[in-house]
Structures are given as structure tokens and as C-alpha cells.
GROMACS .gro file of C-alpha atoms in nm:
model
  205
    1MET     CA    1   8.580  10.178   8.107
    2THR     CA    2   8.621  10.204   8.504
    3LEU     CA    3   8.958  10.309   8.632
    4PRO     CA    4   9.045  10.139   8.970
    5ARG     CA    5   8.957  10.467   9.170
    6ALA     CA    6   8.607  10.448   9.020
    7ALA     CA    7   8.560  10.085   9.008
    8SER     CA    8   8.238   9.928   9.135
    9ASP     CA    9   8.384   9.577   9.163
   10HIS     CA   10   8.486   9.528   9.523
   11ALA     CA   11   8.713   9.246   9.441
   12GLU     CA   12   8.894   9.437   9.163
   13ILE     CA   13   8.952   9.704   9.426
   14ALA     CA   14   9.101   9.469   9.694
   15SER     CA   15   9.324   9.325   9.436
   16ALA     CA   16   9.456   9.645   9.339
   17ALA     CA   17   9.524   9.762   9.689
   18LEU     CA   18   9.726   9.458   9.777
   19PRO     CA   19  10.074   9.597   9.647
   20GLU     CA   20  10.002   9.904   9.857
   21ILE     CA   21   9.933   9.707  10.177
   22GLU     CA   22  10.257   9.518  10.134
   23ARG     CA   23  10.445   9.836  10.089
   24LYS     CA   24  10.308   9.990  10.397
   25VAL     CA   25  10.401   9.658  10.595
   26LEU     CA   26  10.738   9.652  10.448
   27GLY     CA   27  10.794  10.020  10.551
   28LEU     CA   28  10.687   9.948  10.936
   29GLY     CA   29  11.047   9.818  11.013
   30ALA     CA   30  11.228  10.138  10.877
   31LYS     CA   31  11.007  10.362  11.066
   32VAL     CA   32  11.057  10.153  11.376
   33ALA     CA   33  11.435  10.182  11.334
   34ALA     CA   34  11.429  10.548  11.246
   35GLU     CA   35  11.230  10.624  11.586
   36ARG     CA   36  11.468  10.401  11.782
   37ALA     CA   37  11.788  10.553  11.633
   38GLU     CA   38  11.639  10.910  11.679
   39ARG     CA   39  11.639  10.837  12.070
   40GLY     CA   40  11.967  10.677  12.068
   41TRP     CA   41  11.836  10.342  12.200
   42SER     CA   42  11.990  10.001  12.124
   43LEU     CA   43  11.772   9.715  12.008
   44ALA     CA   44  11.774   9.575  12.355
   45GLN     CA   45  11.669   9.904  12.496
   46LEU     CA   46  11.366   9.921  12.289
   47ALA     CA   47  11.289   9.550  12.322
   48GLN     CA   48  11.296   9.581  12.711
   49ARG     CA   49  11.074   9.885  12.694
   50ALA     CA   50  10.835   9.712  12.460
   51GLY     CA   51  10.842   9.387  12.653
   52LEU     CA   52  10.976   9.206  12.329
   53SER     CA   53  11.278   9.008  12.258
   54THR     CA   54  11.572   9.153  12.112
   55ALA     CA   55  11.551   8.920  11.818
   56SER     CA   56  11.191   8.997  11.742
   57VAL     CA   57  11.251   9.361  11.742
   58HIS     CA   58  11.564   9.316  11.506
   59LYS     CA   59  11.328   9.091  11.274
   60ILE     CA   60  11.078   9.360  11.252
   61GLU     CA   61  11.314   9.656  11.173
   62LYS     CA   62  11.477   9.436  10.892
   63SER     CA   63  11.127   9.331  10.758
   64GLY     CA   64  11.197   8.985  10.820
   65MET     CA   65  10.888   8.946  11.033
   66THR     CA   66  10.544   9.110  11.028
   67PRO     CA   67  10.468   9.237  11.382
   68THR     CA   68  10.127   9.125  11.524
   69ILE     CA   69   9.867   9.426  11.613
   70ALA     CA   70   9.985   9.355  12.005
   71SER     CA   71  10.349   9.371  11.920
   72LEU     CA   72  10.279   9.701  11.704
   73MET     CA   73  10.087   9.851  11.990
   74LYS     CA   74  10.373   9.777  12.231
   75ILE     CA   75  10.652   9.919  12.007
   76ALA     CA   76  10.427  10.203  11.953
   77ALA     CA   77  10.368  10.276  12.329
   78ALA     CA   78  10.748  10.238  12.409
   79LEU     CA   79  10.836  10.509  12.134
   80GLY     CA   80  10.549  10.738  12.253
   81ARG     CA   81  10.382  10.721  11.897
   82SER     CA   82  10.028  10.605  11.806
   83VAL     CA   83   9.997  10.272  11.593
   84SER     CA   84   9.863  10.502  11.310
   85PHE     CA   85  10.192  10.680  11.302
   86PHE     CA   86  10.354  10.367  11.159
   87VAL     CA   87  10.080  10.270  10.907
   88ASP     CA   88   9.949  10.618  10.784
   89GLU     CA   89  10.043  10.761  10.445
   90PRO     CA   90  10.212  11.109  10.469
   91ALA     CA   91   9.993  11.375  10.331
   92THR     CA   92   9.910  11.379   9.962
   93PRO     CA   93  10.092  11.675   9.790
   94ASP     CA   94   9.878  11.939   9.631
   95VAL     CA   95  10.086  11.910   9.289
   96SER     CA   96  10.185  11.572   9.130
   97VAL     CA   97  10.427  11.514   8.850
   98VAL     CA   98  10.442  11.184   8.674
   99ARG     CA   99  10.749  11.163   8.446
  100HIS     CA  100  10.708  10.968   8.122
  101GLU     CA  101  10.956  10.702   8.230
  102ASP     CA  102  10.795  10.665   8.561
  103ARG     CA  103  10.411  10.585   8.445
  104ALA     CA  104  10.304  10.288   8.649
  105LYS     CA  105  10.105  10.016   8.508
  106VAL     CA  106   9.723  10.052   8.621
  107TYR     CA  107   9.544   9.723   8.704
  108THR     CA  108   9.246   9.662   8.491
  109SER     CA  109   9.034   9.317   8.413
  110LYS     CA  110   8.978   9.430   8.088
  111GLN     CA  111   9.132   9.213   7.813
  112GLY     CA  112   9.339   9.397   7.523
  113LEU     CA  113   9.359   9.704   7.748
  114ASP     CA  114   9.696   9.856   7.863
  115LEU     CA  115   9.689  10.161   8.126
  116ARG     CA  116   9.954  10.371   8.243
  117ASN     CA  117   9.895  10.609   8.530
  118LEU     CA  118   9.895  10.991   8.462
  119SER     CA  119   9.749  11.128   8.797
  120GLY     CA  120   9.842  11.168   9.142
  121ARG     CA  121   9.756  10.947   9.407
  122TYR     CA  122   9.376  10.967   9.514
  123GLY     CA  123   9.308  11.175   9.825
  124PRO     CA  124   9.248  11.548   9.747
  125PHE     CA  125   9.225  11.476   9.382
  126LEU     CA  126   8.896  11.388   9.233
  127ILE     CA  127   9.051  11.289   8.871
  128ALA     CA  128   9.205  10.958   8.776
  129GLY     CA  129   9.385  10.973   8.450
  130ALA     CA  130   9.558  10.706   8.241
  131GLU     CA  131   9.717  10.673   7.893
  132ALA     CA  132   9.535  10.385   7.715
  133ILE     CA  133   9.656  10.140   7.461
  134VAL     CA  134   9.382   9.949   7.306
  135GLU     CA  135   9.449   9.624   7.109
  136PRO     CA  136   9.277   9.571   6.780
  137LEU     CA  137   8.925   9.454   6.819
  138ALA     CA  138   8.944   9.483   7.210
  139ASP     CA  139   8.623   9.590   7.382
  140SER     CA  140   8.506   9.658   7.753
  141GLY     CA  141   8.294   9.315   7.756
  142PRO     CA  142   7.927   9.216   7.698
  143THR     CA  143   7.759   9.404   8.003
  144PRO     CA  144   7.769   9.784   7.985
  145MET     CA  145   7.926   9.955   8.290
  146ASN     CA  146   7.793  10.225   8.506
  147HIS     CA  147   7.911  10.416   8.813
  148PRO     CA  148   7.899  10.761   8.965
  149GLY     CA  149   8.112  11.036   8.803
  150GLU     CA  150   8.227  11.143   8.457
  151GLU     CA  151   8.459  11.027   8.191
  152LEU     CA  152   8.664  11.212   7.935
  153VAL     CA  153   8.837  11.023   7.669
  154VAL     CA  154   9.065  11.169   7.393
  155VAL     CA  155   9.161  10.947   7.116
  156THR     CA  156   9.517  11.007   7.018
  157ALA     CA  157   9.551  10.743   6.771
  158GLY     CA  158   9.361  10.503   6.573
  159ALA     CA  159   8.974  10.475   6.635
  160MET     CA  160   8.715  10.371   6.903
  161VAL     CA  161   8.347  10.346   6.943
  162PHE     CA  162   8.170  10.427   7.265
  163THR     CA  163   7.811  10.326   7.317
  164VAL     CA  164   7.637  10.539   7.587
  165ASP     CA  165   7.283  10.504   7.704
  166GLY     CA  166   7.225  10.277   7.389
  167ARG     CA  167   7.365  10.537   7.116
  168GLU     CA  168   7.684  10.480   6.939
  169TYR     CA  169   7.957  10.756   6.889
  170ALA     CA  170   8.264  10.677   6.656
  171LEU     CA  171   8.590  10.852   6.723
  172GLY     CA  172   8.878  10.908   6.548
  173GLU     CA  173   9.220  11.059   6.604
  174GLY     CA  174   9.173  11.379   6.787
  175ASP     CA  175   8.801  11.331   6.890
  176SER     CA  176   8.705  11.334   7.232
  177ILE     CA  177   8.388  11.207   7.427
  178HIS     CA  178   8.257  11.332   7.759
  179PHE     CA  179   7.985  11.166   7.946
  180ARG     CA  180   7.823  11.090   8.286
  181THR     CA  181   7.926  10.748   8.386
  182LEU     CA  182   7.574  10.677   8.565
  183LEU     CA  183   7.459  10.598   8.198
  184PRO     CA  184   7.523  10.257   8.075
  185HIS     CA  185   7.848  10.260   7.868
  186SER     CA  186   8.093  10.055   7.685
  187TRP     CA  187   8.378  10.097   7.420
  188ARG     CA  188   8.538   9.901   7.151
  189ASN     CA  189   8.836   9.937   6.888
  190PRO     CA  190   8.665   9.842   6.580
  191ALA     CA  191   8.983   9.866   6.371
  192ALA     CA  192   9.277   9.612   6.303
  193GLU     CA  193   9.502   9.868   6.445
  194ILE     CA  194   9.601   9.965   6.798
  195ALA     CA  195   9.397  10.261   6.929
  196ARG     CA  196   9.568  10.508   7.186
  197ALA     CA  197   9.362  10.749   7.413
  198VAL     CA  198   9.403  10.969   7.722
  199TRP     CA  199   9.144  10.844   7.962
  200LEU     CA  200   9.019  11.080   8.259
  201VAL     CA  201   8.775  10.947   8.513
  202VAL     CA  202   8.613  11.198   8.770
  203ARG     CA  203   8.474  11.045   9.076
  204SER     CA  204   8.168  11.173   9.236
  205SER     CA  205   8.275  11.372   9.534
   0.00000   0.00000   0.00000
């Protein structure tokens, strides 16, 4: 299995990134409004300094309109900020806690596989982790996967079979497997019951 942070399929990566891009765009307006308020400027004052209409600035702040690159450059210049200030992420913390009720669904193209995120945002962290629920008889597909890095999988319920470099490894509850992912690998749930696992992917640095 390949978690999105170790994906070799660029189309999947782009698809998984779309919600994050949309979130950044939606956050632009709030940042502009906060910077304007900090300076005590009215909408009209910022609009005048940026060479834009007051209505346009109002729509941008309320996320009713996505600014063009040119408009964002003008607003950034008027506020004395760089364009990157409005789109960059804050520094990733060195410690990440994911509460059970806050586990986000992780995108995967594999049928019969449900992944819930366990790890912090990719940045200083090289490990991506997820809790996996594998439906009965589900598998990773006809073509073995391979990509840089490592995987460590701990089966917490049910059974799974991994094939790594042509050799099969049958795992039951409590068993684990750790392998280098440059080797061709695949997985399947051979049973008529759901399997559960904790799945860790280590990207090559």
C-alpha cells in the first residue's frame, strides 16, 4: 500500500492536494481583513492604496471572490507584506497530537480500504501513519507497487497476506511486517472478515 505522502501516482497526489489548496484560498480573505484591521484602515483606504475597488476588497475579505495574482500583489504591497505571507502555511509543530474523534479520512484509490490519519502534517516528519480497515477479500490490485522508503504494518484484527519481492507472508492478529518499499509489494485480505491494521510509511529523505 502507498499512503498519499509516499504516492508515485502524480494524479492521485494532485487530487489529494485540492482540498488543501481550496482551504488556502478560503483563508486569504481572513488574512487580508486581519492585516487591514491591525492598521486601522477602512475598506476604502486599503482599496485606494492597492488601486482596487472597495467592492472588490470587500468580496476578497469575505471569500466571495478569489483575487487574481495581480490583485493579490497589489494588496500585499499596500499592506507591506509579501505575497507568500498570504499563502504560506505556518511552521509545522514539532509535536502533533491526533485525537481519536479527529482522525481525518485519507485519500486512497484502493477499493475496500478505509484509511484514517494518525500522523502529523508532512514537513519535518518523515513518517505517515494511518489506521486501516480492509474489507473482506479486498486487495491492492493486480500490479505490485514500489516506491522509495519503508513500510511497517501491524495487524490489529483479522488476517492479511503481503507479497514482497515475490514471497508471501501471512499475518494474523498481533503480527507485523517491515519492508523496504523499493521491492515490488502487494497486500490482500484473504478472509471473509474485516481486517484492521496500523500502517506506517517512511519516506526516503
